[in-house]
mmCIF file of C-alpha atoms in Angstrom:
data_model
loop_
_atom_site.group_PDB
_atom_site.id
_atom_site.type_symbol
_atom_site.label_atom_id
_atom_site.label_comp_id
_atom_site.label_asym_id
_atom_site.label_seq_id
_atom_site.Cartn_x
_atom_site.Cartn_y
_atom_site.Cartn_z
ATOM 1 C CA MET A 257 0.000 0.000 0.000
ATOM 2 C CA ALA A 258 1.415 3.374 -1.052
ATOM 3 C CA ALA A 259 2.274 5.829 1.701
ATOM 4 C CA LYS A 260 0.006 8.837 2.054
ATOM 5 C CA PHE A 261 1.440 12.113 0.804
ATOM 6 C CA HIS A 262 0.889 15.419 2.604
ATOM 7 C CA ILE A 263 1.955 18.776 1.193
ATOM 8 C CA LEU A 264 3.595 19.653 4.510
ATOM 9 C CA ASP A 265 6.037 16.797 3.906
ATOM 10 C CA LEU A 266 7.606 18.777 1.068
ATOM 11 C CA PRO A 267 10.871 20.600 1.783
ATOM 12 C CA PRO A 268 10.431 24.265 2.778
ATOM 13 C CA GLU A 269 12.292 25.359 -0.361
ATOM 14 C CA LEU A 270 9.736 23.614 -2.582
ATOM 15 C CA LEU A 271 6.802 24.991 -0.588
ATOM 16 C CA LEU A 272 8.306 28.437 -0.952
ATOM 17 C CA ASN A 273 8.557 28.002 -4.711
ATOM 18 C CA ILE A 274 4.908 26.904 -4.932
ATOM 19 C CA LEU A 275 3.637 29.819 -2.851
ATOM 20 C CA SER A 276 5.593 32.338 -4.902
ATOM 21 C CA TYR A 277 3.255 31.639 -7.854
ATOM 22 C CA LEU A 278 -0.008 32.105 -5.943
ATOM 23 C CA PRO A 279 -2.159 35.264 -6.077
ATOM 24 C CA ALA A 280 -2.412 37.412 -2.957
ATOM 25 C CA THR A 281 -5.807 36.068 -1.853
ATOM 26 C CA ASP A 282 -4.505 32.482 -1.913
ATOM 27 C CA VAL A 283 -1.303 33.399 -0.076
ATOM 28 C CA SER A 284 -3.432 35.024 2.607
ATOM 29 C CA SER A 285 -5.547 31.867 2.927
ATOM 30 C CA VAL A 286 -2.475 29.644 3.122
ATOM 31 C CA CYS A 287 -1.072 31.765 5.953
ATOM 32 C CA GLN A 288 -4.082 30.887 8.095
ATOM 33 C CA THR A 289 -3.928 27.104 7.703
ATOM 34 C CA CYS A 290 -0.976 26.191 9.909
ATOM 35 C CA THR A 291 2.180 27.525 11.504
ATOM 36 C CA LYS A 292 4.539 25.950 8.972
ATOM 37 C CA LEU A 293 2.792 27.413 5.919
ATOM 38 C CA ASN A 294 2.475 30.744 7.687
ATOM 39 C CA GLU A 295 6.242 30.795 8.193
ATOM 40 C CA VAL A 296 6.851 29.869 4.555
ATOM 41 C CA ALA A 297 4.383 32.492 3.287
ATOM 42 C CA ASP A 298 6.132 35.098 5.395
ATOM 43 C CA GLN A 299 9.287 34.854 3.282
ATOM 44 C CA GLU A 300 10.163 37.972 1.289
ATOM 45 C CA ILE A 301 10.564 36.130 -2.022
ATOM 46 C CA VAL A 302 6.850 35.232 -1.976
ATOM 47 C CA TRP A 303 5.778 38.873 -1.739
ATOM 48 C CA GLN A 304 8.466 40.090 -4.101
ATOM 49 C CA ASN A 305 7.276 37.698 -6.808
ATOM 50 C CA LEU A 306 3.664 38.591 -6.077
ATOM 51 C CA ILE A 307 4.400 42.293 -6.617
ATOM 52 C CA LYS A 308 6.287 41.571 -9.854
ATOM 53 C CA SER A 309 3.475 39.391 -11.188
ATOM 54 C CA GLU A 310 0.521 41.556 -10.175
ATOM 55 C CA PHE A 311 2.047 44.833 -11.340
ATOM 56 C CA ASN A 312 3.755 43.431 -14.450
ATOM 57 C CA ILE A 313 7.262 44.421 -13.352
ATOM 58 C CA LYS A 314 9.810 42.883 -15.728
ATOM 59 C CA ASN A 315 13.039 44.047 -14.113
ATOM 60 C CA HIS A 316 14.546 43.300 -10.722
ATOM 61 C CA ILE A 317 12.811 44.992 -7.795
ATOM 62 C CA GLY A 318 15.198 47.008 -5.668
ATOM 63 C CA CYS A 319 15.045 47.545 -1.933
ATOM 64 C CA TYR A 320 11.868 49.116 -0.592
ATOM 65 C CA ASP A 321 11.391 51.198 2.540
ATOM 66 C CA GLY A 322 10.062 48.267 4.517
ATOM 67 C CA SER A 323 9.501 44.606 3.735
ATOM 68 C CA TYR A 324 7.847 43.514 0.500
ATOM 69 C CA LYS A 325 5.045 42.006 2.563
ATOM 70 C CA ASP A 326 4.384 45.262 4.412
ATOM 71 C CA VAL A 327 4.512 47.290 1.193
ATOM 72 C CA TYR A 328 2.020 44.979 -0.503
ATOM 73 C CA THR A 329 -0.425 44.416 2.351
ATOM 74 C CA LYS A 330 -0.485 47.980 3.715
ATOM 75 C CA VAL A 331 -0.075 50.075 0.545
ATOM 76 C CA LEU A 332 -0.326 48.306 -2.805
ATOM 77 C CA HIS A 333 -3.254 45.992 -2.088
ATOM 78 C CA LYS A 334 -5.357 48.827 -0.680
ATOM 79 C CA TYR A 335 -4.637 51.432 -3.357
ATOM 80 C CA LYS A 336 -3.789 49.398 -6.476
ATOM 81 C CA ASP A 337 -7.159 50.193 -8.088
ATOM 82 C CA MET A 338 -6.083 53.830 -8.274
ATOM 83 C CA LEU A 339 -3.307 53.124 -10.777
ATOM 84 C CA GLY A 340 -3.890 54.730 -14.167
ATOM 85 C CA ILE A 341 -4.870 58.081 -15.678
ATOM 86 C CA TRP A 342 -7.216 60.491 -13.898
ATOM 87 C CA GLN A 343 -8.640 63.921 -14.590
ATOM 88 C CA PRO A 344 -8.769 66.418 -11.703
ATOM 89 C CA GLU A 345 -11.905 68.551 -11.476
ATOM 90 C CA MET A 346 -10.073 71.874 -11.425
ATOM 91 C CA GLY A 347 -12.740 74.380 -12.432
ATOM 92 C CA SER A 348 -12.689 75.070 -16.166
ATOM 93 C CA TYR A 349 -9.018 74.069 -16.404
ATOM 94 C CA GLY A 350 -9.232 70.307 -15.821
ATOM 95 C CA GLY A 351 -5.943 68.459 -15.828
ATOM 96 C CA LEU A 352 -4.176 65.132 -16.195
ATOM 97 C CA LEU A 353 -2.912 62.996 -13.313
ATOM 98 C CA HIS A 354 -0.910 59.788 -13.728
ATOM 99 C CA ILE A 355 -1.014 57.470 -10.700
ATOM 100 C CA LYS A 356 1.731 54.846 -10.887
ATOM 101 C CA LEU A 357 3.863 52.459 -8.838
ATOM 102 C CA ARG A 358 7.456 53.543 -8.271
ATOM 103 C CA ASP A 359 9.939 51.910 -5.866
ATOM 104 C CA GLY A 360 7.316 50.577 -3.501
ATOM 105 C CA ARG A 361 5.328 53.810 -3.391
ATOM 106 C CA ILE A 362 2.228 54.889 -5.281
ATOM 107 C CA ILE A 363 2.898 58.260 -6.890
ATOM 108 C CA GLY A 364 0.340 60.757 -8.185
ATOM 109 C CA GLU A 365 2.102 62.770 -10.886
ATOM 110 C CA GLU A 366 0.486 65.846 -12.436
ATOM 111 C CA CYS A 367 1.104 66.146 -16.185
ATOM 112 C CA PHE A 368 1.005 69.658 -17.635
ATOM 113 C CA ALA A 369 1.084 70.807 -21.255
ATOM 114 C CA PRO A 370 4.474 72.154 -22.373
ATOM 115 C CA VAL A 371 5.254 75.843 -22.183
ATOM 116 C CA ASP A 372 3.562 77.755 -25.004
ATOM 117 C CA PRO A 373 4.064 77.759 -27.987
ATOM 118 C CA ASP A 374 6.120 74.591 -28.711
ATOM 119 C CA VAL A 375 3.658 71.697 -28.920
ATOM 120 C CA TYR A 376 6.483 69.272 -29.742
ATOM 121 C CA HIS A 377 7.966 69.492 -26.251
ATOM 122 C CA ASN A 378 7.240 66.805 -23.667
ATOM 123 C CA LEU A 379 4.663 67.167 -20.933
ATOM 124 C CA ARG A 380 5.852 68.841 -17.745
ATOM 125 C CA LYS A 381 5.506 66.583 -14.707
ATOM 126 C CA LYS A 382 5.253 67.278 -11.007
ATOM 127 C CA VAL A 383 4.539 64.931 -8.087
ATOM 128 C CA LEU A 384 1.272 65.799 -6.346
ATOM 129 C CA PHE A 385 1.129 63.051 -3.718
ATOM 130 C CA SER A 386 2.647 59.764 -2.627
ATOM 131 C CA ILE A 387 1.238 56.778 -0.742
ATOM 132 C CA GLN A 388 3.915 54.873 1.139
ATOM 133 C CA LEU A 389 4.776 53.038 4.325
ATOM 134 C CA SER A 390 5.208 55.153 7.425
ATOM 135 C CA GLU A 391 8.684 55.323 8.936
ATOM 136 C CA ASP A 392 7.752 52.744 11.573
ATOM 137 C CA THR A 393 6.198 50.543 8.799
ATOM 138 C CA THR A 394 2.987 50.054 10.806
ATOM 139 C CA HIS A 395 0.621 51.787 8.352
ATOM 140 C CA GLU A 396 0.445 53.716 5.109
ATOM 141 C CA GLU A 397 0.873 57.486 4.954
ATOM 142 C CA ILE A 398 -0.350 59.845 2.248
ATOM 143 C CA LEU A 399 1.782 62.918 1.636
ATOM 144 C CA CYS A 400 1.028 66.052 -0.406
ATOM 145 C CA TYR A 401 3.934 67.588 -2.344
ATOM 146 C CA ARG A 402 2.360 70.902 -3.274
ATOM 147 C CA GLY A 403 3.866 74.134 -2.052
ATOM 148 C CA PHE A 404 7.237 75.342 -0.887
ATOM 149 C CA ASP A 405 7.738 73.239 2.239
ATOM 150 C CA ARG A 406 8.471 69.572 2.803
ATOM 151 C CA PRO A 407 5.811 66.916 2.037
ATOM 152 C CA HIS A 408 2.895 67.054 4.454
ATOM 153 C CA PRO A 409 -0.176 64.956 5.372
ATOM 154 C CA SER A 410 -3.109 64.510 3.007
ATOM 155 C CA SER A 411 -5.914 62.010 2.488
ATOM 156 C CA ILE A 412 -7.516 60.072 -0.360
ATOM 157 C CA GLN A 413 -11.028 58.630 -0.317
ATOM 158 C CA TRP A 414 -13.156 56.691 -2.770
ATOM 159 C CA THR A 415 -16.626 58.127 -3.359
ATOM 160 C CA GLU A 416 -19.831 56.194 -4.040
ATOM 161 C CA ALA A 417 -19.726 57.471 -7.625
ATOM 162 C CA GLY A 418 -16.399 55.724 -8.235
ATOM 163 C CA THR A 419 -14.348 58.906 -8.220
ATOM 164 C CA VAL A 420 -11.484 59.694 -5.857
ATOM 165 C CA LYS A 421 -11.343 62.710 -3.563
ATOM 166 C CA PHE A 422 -7.911 64.148 -2.757
ATOM 167 C CA HIS A 423 -7.593 66.449 0.245
ATOM 168 C CA CYS A 424 -4.510 68.204 1.591
ATOM 169 C CA SER A 425 -4.631 68.358 5.379
ATOM 170 C CA ASP A 426 -2.205 71.275 5.733
ATOM 171 C CA SER A 427 -2.767 73.812 2.947
ATOM 172 C CA ASP A 428 -0.663 76.425 4.769
ATOM 173 C CA ARG A 429 2.363 74.496 3.487
ATOM 174 C CA HIS A 430 1.367 75.536 -0.045
ATOM 175 C CA LYS A 431 2.063 79.198 0.659
ATOM 176 C CA HIS A 432 5.275 80.922 -0.374
ATOM 177 C CA PRO A 433 7.267 82.092 2.671
ATOM 178 C CA GLU A 434 7.582 85.567 1.094
ATOM 179 C CA GLY A 435 3.884 86.024 0.385
ATOM 180 C CA LYS A 436 1.254 85.660 -2.344
ATOM 181 C CA GLN A 437 3.036 87.852 -4.898
ATOM 182 C CA LYS A 438 6.162 85.698 -4.771
ATOM 183 C CA GLU A 439 3.988 82.611 -4.980
ATOM 184 C CA PHE A 440 2.366 83.970 -8.148
ATOM 185 C CA GLU A 441 5.710 84.942 -9.688
ATOM 186 C CA SER A 442 7.131 81.488 -8.986
ATOM 187 C CA TRP A 443 4.062 79.834 -10.543
ATOM 188 C CA LEU A 444 4.249 82.201 -13.515
ATOM 189 C CA VAL A 445 7.834 81.286 -14.360
ATOM 190 C CA GLU A 446 6.976 77.596 -14.051
ATOM 191 C CA GLU A 447 3.870 77.980 -16.226
ATOM 192 C CA THR A 448 5.377 80.140 -18.969
ATOM 193 C CA GLY A 449 9.155 79.965 -18.738
ATOM 194 C CA GLN A 450 9.313 83.775 -18.659
ATOM 195 C CA ARG A 451 9.704 86.505 -16.072
ATOM 196 C CA PRO A 452 6.525 88.399 -15.091
ATOM 197 C CA SER A 453 7.752 91.650 -16.676
ATOM 198 C CA GLU A 454 7.728 90.038 -20.114
ATOM 199 C CA PHE A 455 3.939 89.615 -20.315
ATOM 200 C CA PHE A 456 1.299 91.810 -21.833
ATOM 201 C CA VAL A 457 -1.391 93.010 -19.439
ATOM 202 C CA HIS A 458 -4.132 90.830 -20.969
ATOM 203 C CA GLY A 459 -1.910 87.768 -20.824
ATOM 204 C CA GLN A 460 -1.226 88.423 -17.157
ATOM 205 C CA GLU A 461 -4.955 88.679 -16.449
ATOM 206 C CA LEU A 462 -5.611 85.242 -17.961
ATOM 207 C CA LEU A 463 -2.689 83.738 -16.088
ATOM 208 C CA LEU A 464 -3.619 85.409 -12.806
ATOM 209 C CA MET A 465 -7.142 83.988 -13.118
ATOM 210 C CA LYS A 466 -5.738 80.504 -13.692
ATOM 211 C CA PHE A 467 -3.341 80.867 -10.771
ATOM 212 C CA LEU A 468 -6.077 81.941 -8.362
ATOM 213 C CA VAL A 469 -8.472 79.170 -9.388
ATOM 214 C CA THR A 470 -5.954 76.315 -9.458
ATOM 215 C CA THR A 471 -4.253 77.264 -6.188
ATOM 216 C CA GLN A 472 -7.597 77.635 -4.440
ATOM 217 C CA LEU A 473 -8.890 74.278 -5.697
ATOM 218 C CA GLY A 474 -5.542 72.524 -5.340
ATOM 219 C CA CYS A 475 -6.228 71.619 -1.701
ATOM 220 C CA THR A 476 -9.320 69.481 -2.307
ATOM 221 C CA TYR A 477 -10.687 68.133 -5.564
ATOM 222 C CA ASP A 478 -12.230 65.065 -7.145
ATOM 223 C CA LEU A 479 -10.447 62.801 -9.604
ATOM 224 C CA THR A 480 -12.352 61.061 -12.405
ATOM 225 C CA ARG A 481 -10.795 58.113 -14.220
ATOM 226 C CA LEU A 482 -9.832 58.879 -17.810
ATOM 227 C CA SER A 483 -10.001 56.221 -20.526
ATOM 228 C CA PHE A 484 -7.956 56.329 -23.695
ATOM 229 C CA PRO A 485 -9.666 55.320 -26.967
ATOM 230 C CA GLN A 486 -8.706 51.994 -28.521
ATOM 231 C CA PRO A 487 -6.759 51.910 -31.822
ATOM 232 C CA GLU A 488 -8.925 52.204 -34.928
ATOM 233 C CA ALA A 489 -8.693 50.546 -38.332
ATOM 234 C CA ASN A 490 -8.899 52.577 -41.545
ATOM 235 C CA VAL A 491 -8.388 56.042 -40.074
ATOM 236 C CA ILE A 492 -6.025 58.756 -41.244
ATOM 237 C CA VAL A 493 -4.514 59.253 -37.792
ATOM 238 C CA GLN A 494 -4.903 57.096 -34.694
ATOM 239 C CA PRO A 495 -6.983 58.495 -31.810
ATOM 240 C CA GLY A 496 -5.325 59.620 -28.615
ATOM 241 C CA LEU A 497 -4.080 62.555 -26.588
ATOM 242 C CA PHE A 498 -2.728 65.674 -28.339
ATOM 243 C CA LYS A 499 -1.219 69.024 -27.321
ATOM 244 C CA GLY A 500 -2.557 72.079 -29.179
ATOM 245 C CA ASN A 501 -2.203 75.868 -29.272
ATOM 246 C CA TYR A 502 -5.154 77.888 -27.960
ATOM 247 C CA GLY A 503 -4.027 81.493 -28.350
ATOM 248 C CA GLY A 504 -3.711 83.445 -25.136
ATOM 249 C CA HIS A 505 -4.750 80.386 -23.120
ATOM 250 C CA GLY A 506 -1.553 78.593 -24.103
ATOM 251 C CA ILE A 507 -1.239 74.904 -24.926
ATOM 252 C CA GLU A 508 -4.104 72.616 -23.945
ATOM 253 C CA LEU A 509 -4.648 68.845 -24.093
ATOM 254 C CA ILE A 510 -7.401 67.286 -26.194
ATOM 255 C CA MET A 511 -8.481 63.695 -26.785
ATOM 256 C CA LEU A 512 -9.088 62.800 -30.440
ATOM 257 C CA THR A 513 -11.768 60.126 -30.882
ATOM 258 C CA TYR A 514 -13.726 58.725 -33.830
ATOM 259 C CA LEU A 515 -17.519 58.563 -33.926
ATOM 260 C CA PRO A 516 -19.982 56.645 -36.122
ATOM 261 C CA ASP A 517 -20.998 58.056 -39.514
ATOM 262 C CA MET A 518 -17.494 59.219 -40.497
ATOM 263 C CA MET A 519 -17.156 61.881 -37.819
ATOM 264 C CA ALA A 520 -14.407 62.661 -35.309
ATOM 265 C CA GLU A 521 -14.082 65.048 -32.395
ATOM 266 C CA GLY A 522 -11.479 66.586 -30.148
ATOM 267 C CA LYS A 523 -12.543 66.766 -26.494
ATOM 268 C CA LYS A 524 -10.699 69.038 -24.095
ATOM 269 C CA ILE A 525 -8.900 67.316 -21.240
ATOM 270 C CA THR A 526 -7.540 70.651 -20.084
ATOM 271 C CA GLY A 527 -9.498 73.809 -20.833
ATOM 272 C CA ASP A 528 -9.938 77.496 -20.152
ATOM 273 C CA PRO A 529 -12.672 79.911 -19.007
ATOM 274 C CA ASN A 530 -14.062 80.169 -22.551
ATOM 275 C CA VAL A 531 -14.274 76.501 -23.549
ATOM 276 C CA PRO A 532 -13.702 74.446 -20.382
ATOM 277 C CA ALA A 533 -12.301 70.972 -19.906
ATOM 278 C CA ASN A 534 -14.644 68.145 -21.006
ATOM 279 C CA LYS A 535 -16.249 70.293 -23.723
ATOM 280 C CA ILE A 536 -15.816 69.419 -27.390
ATOM 281 C CA SER A 537 -13.321 71.703 -29.111
ATOM 282 C CA LEU A 538 -13.208 70.244 -32.646
ATOM 283 C CA TYR A 539 -15.946 68.666 -34.791
ATOM 284 C CA ILE A 540 -14.505 66.935 -37.861
ATOM 285 C CA ASP A 541 -16.477 65.750 -40.908
ATOM 286 C CA LEU A 542 -14.497 62.910 -42.481
ATOM 287 C CA ARG A 543 -17.092 62.630 -45.259
ATOM 288 C CA ARG A 544 -15.855 65.916 -46.696
ATOM 289 C CA PRO A 545 -12.168 65.777 -47.577
ATOM 290 C CA MET A 546 -10.848 68.512 -49.872
ATOM 291 C CA PHE A 547 -7.809 69.234 -52.019
ATOM 292 C CA LEU A 548 -6.259 72.707 -52.342
ATOM 293 C CA ASN A 549 -3.262 73.906 -54.274
ATOM 294 C CA ARG A 550 -0.804 76.329 -52.710
ATOM 295 C CA ASP A 551 -2.164 79.426 -54.480
ATOM 296 C CA GLN A 552 -5.674 78.810 -53.138
ATOM 297 C CA GLN A 553 -4.335 79.084 -49.580
ATOM 298 C CA GLN A 554 -2.741 82.519 -49.884
ATOM 299 C CA THR A 555 -5.265 84.266 -47.605
ATOM 300 C CA ILE A 556 -8.249 83.361 -45.423
ATOM 301 C CA ASP A 557 -10.365 85.740 -47.477
ATOM 302 C CA LEU A 558 -9.487 83.814 -50.632
ATOM 303 C CA LEU A 559 -10.301 80.485 -48.961
ATOM 304 C CA GLN A 560 -13.726 81.792 -47.989
ATOM 305 C CA GLN A 561 -14.436 83.177 -51.467
ATOM 306 C CA ILE A 562 -13.596 80.128 -53.561
ATOM 307 C CA ASP A 563 -15.936 77.179 -53.926
ATOM 308 C CA ILE A 564 -13.931 74.295 -52.478
ATOM 309 C CA PRO A 565 -15.161 71.023 -54.004
ATOM 310 C CA ASP A 566 -15.267 67.947 -51.794
ATOM 311 C CA SER A 567 -13.058 65.037 -52.804
ATOM 312 C CA PRO A 568 -14.829 61.823 -53.884
ATOM 313 C CA PRO A 569 -16.441 60.190 -50.815
ATOM 314 C CA ASP A 570 -14.565 56.914 -51.377
ATOM 315 C CA SER A 571 -11.176 58.634 -51.177
ATOM 316 C CA TYR A 572 -10.983 58.419 -47.356
ATOM 317 C CA PRO A 573 -8.674 57.242 -45.922
ATOM 318 C CA HIS A 574 -6.510 55.318 -48.394
ATOM 319 C CA ASN A 575 -6.943 57.331 -51.594
ATOM 320 C CA LEU A 576 -6.222 60.823 -50.307
ATOM 321 C CA PRO A 577 -3.406 62.388 -52.331
ATOM 322 C CA PRO A 578 -0.720 64.385 -50.493
ATOM 323 C CA GLN A 579 -1.172 68.116 -50.954
ATOM 324 C CA PRO A 580 0.661 71.359 -50.217
ATOM 325 C CA PHE A 581 -0.110 73.376 -47.111
ATOM 326 C CA ARG A 582 0.611 76.936 -46.120
ATOM 327 C CA VAL A 583 -0.630 79.124 -43.309
ATOM 328 C CA PRO A 584 -2.516 81.986 -45.026
ATOM 329 C CA ASP A 585 -0.782 85.362 -44.988
ATOM 330 C CA ASP A 586 -3.628 87.037 -43.081
ATOM 331 C CA CYS A 587 -3.759 84.280 -40.449
ATOM 332 C CA PHE A 588 -2.198 84.371 -36.975
ATOM 333 C CA GLU A 589 0.225 81.483 -36.459
ATOM 334 C CA ARG A 590 1.408 81.012 -32.880
ATOM 335 C CA PHE A 591 4.038 78.373 -33.678
ATOM 336 C CA SER A 592 6.391 78.670 -36.654
ATOM 337 C CA GLY A 593 7.268 74.998 -37.148
ATOM 338 C CA THR A 594 4.233 74.051 -39.251
ATOM 339 C CA PRO A 595 4.871 71.437 -41.996
ATOM 340 C CA HIS A 596 4.448 72.480 -45.646
ATOM 341 C CA LYS A 597 2.722 69.291 -46.835
ATOM 342 C CA CYS A 598 -0.290 67.418 -45.491
ATOM 343 C CA ILE A 599 -1.839 64.002 -46.110
ATOM 344 C CA GLY A 600 -5.452 65.083 -45.691
ATOM 345 C CA ARG A 601 -7.680 68.124 -45.256
ATOM 346 C CA PHE A 602 -11.314 68.117 -44.123
ATOM 347 C CA HIS A 603 -14.177 70.479 -43.462
ATOM 348 C CA ALA A 604 -14.649 70.903 -39.724
ATOM 349 C CA LYS A 605 -15.967 73.205 -37.029
ATOM 350 C CA GLY A 606 -14.380 74.514 -33.867
ATOM 351 C CA GLN A 607 -16.220 75.495 -30.719
ATOM 352 C CA ILE A 608 -15.863 79.042 -29.376
ATOM 353 C CA ALA A 609 -17.580 80.784 -26.467
ATOM 354 C CA GLY A 610 -17.506 83.802 -24.210
ATOM 355 C CA HIS A 611 -16.297 83.779 -20.621
ATOM 356 C CA ASP A 612 -17.827 80.989 -18.500
ATOM 357 C CA PHE A 613 -18.812 79.182 -21.705
ATOM 358 C CA SER A 614 -21.420 81.817 -22.517
ATOM 359 C CA ASN A 615 -23.041 81.857 -25.988
ATOM 360 C CA PRO A 616 -21.160 78.825 -27.351
ATOM 361 C CA SER A 617 -21.134 78.395 -31.114
ATOM 362 C CA ARG A 618 -19.398 76.381 -33.811
ATOM 363 C CA THR A 619 -17.243 78.292 -36.238
ATOM 364 C CA PRO A 620 -16.102 76.881 -39.614
ATOM 365 C CA GLY A 621 -12.597 75.571 -40.079
ATOM 366 C CA HIS A 622 -10.326 73.051 -41.764
ATOM 367 C CA TRP A 623 -8.835 69.991 -40.058
ATOM 368 C CA VAL A 624 -5.414 69.421 -41.614
ATOM 369 C CA VAL A 625 -3.547 66.139 -41.029
ATOM 370 C CA PHE A 626 0.224 66.249 -41.513
ATOM 371 C CA ASP A 627 1.230 62.788 -40.278
ATOM 372 C CA GLU A 628 0.330 60.150 -37.711
ATOM 373 C CA ASN A 629 1.366 62.409 -34.846
ATOM 374 C CA THR A 630 0.562 65.928 -36.058
ATOM 375 C CA PHE A 631 -2.512 67.815 -37.254
ATOM 376 C CA GLY A 632 -3.685 71.404 -37.370
ATOM 377 C CA PHE A 633 -6.900 73.387 -37.257
ATOM 378 C CA LEU A 634 -7.476 76.490 -39.349
ATOM 379 C CA TRP A 635 -10.051 78.768 -37.685
ATOM 380 C CA LEU A 636 -11.447 80.610 -40.710
ATOM 381 C CA GLU A 637 -13.489 83.337 -39.010
ATOM 382 C CA LEU A 638 -10.893 83.855 -36.274
ATOM 383 C CA LYS A 639 -8.071 83.928 -38.844
ATOM 384 C CA SER A 640 -5.951 81.761 -36.600
ATOM 385 C CA PHE A 641 -4.096 78.460 -36.953
ATOM 386 C CA SER A 642 -3.583 75.906 -34.162
ATOM 387 C CA LEU A 643 -1.033 73.096 -34.343
ATOM 388 C CA TYR A 644 -1.503 69.822 -32.435
ATOM 389 C CA SER A 645 1.141 67.205 -31.617
ATOM 390 C CA ARG A 646 0.561 63.755 -30.146
ATOM 391 C CA VAL A 647 1.513 63.161 -26.513
ATOM 392 C CA GLN A 648 4.331 60.614 -26.808
ATOM 393 C CA GLU A 649 4.673 59.692 -23.144
ATOM 394 C CA HIS A 650 3.637 56.169 -22.170
ATOM 395 C CA PHE A 651 1.430 55.925 -19.108
ATOM 396 C CA ASP A 652 2.372 52.494 -17.762
#
């Protein structure tokens, strides 16, 4: 008669290897069965492998501030559902927040559009908060990084609506030690890359308004999860996040998505007091491609006078011929690096409005695609041209 086999008869090294492949819920259950398995499950390699597997970490994990078990059970397991891209509710301005795992801590990193007018520059990034083990490793602590002092306590709560509420518990730490004026000047240089004396009065008014709103709301605000559109087949440019010029409001972020019936739209992720975040900025009619020679684009007035025929409806997206592009002479161009050839041009409309989104309307324009990562929008009635460049950062 064969001898009975019991898993506890296996060598500890083999038990350890088995446990290192289990998910966290099973490891927790194993810990409660007997003293021997509890001791095996308490080994660091089990929790290190669990972290690597659950968070798709390919490389070696370095040393954490605390044991791997403490980091997982007290920080990562509790807050792992927060990982990803979120949009802060920051008045009309919106925003982009990337919550990610770094070195055993969960980091909330604000992502800002580059300094106007270069849309090709990378996003500016700044840590907003961290969730990590306390110094005595007994619990997690949430720290706010805003302001001019060292990190200070804050809190994060899930709401019934599935959003997250961030609250700084010590907003006095946000203040500049030399007063509000110095705080504004410091923010201004960070926001624009220029000294305050170099701005026009109107530009300062717009920036001052943004400073007052964002600093006031920066102590407590809700975060809403942001989803990126999936790749599309048979489109002229893939959907996704783009940086674009918006005149005196600077560079803003929009999400390009495709709709049924050969339409596309650009939704603001960051906005301004005229057209706020989460409003549609661009309405694109893919059923109406056009072809223009260089002479037809000399001025906005000429573009509005000529009868621009639509290209054949079956030309989109594979049969669109390349065509020349120029910014009309009577058109304001904020950025000088605009390409001189495009791969597609379409009738479109852009949304404009007064302050506080008063009297919104759609004004005619052209959506001009230069390549997979770059497009422009010609605002005909405003006589202005905006350039948009794809956000290249990967949000892992």
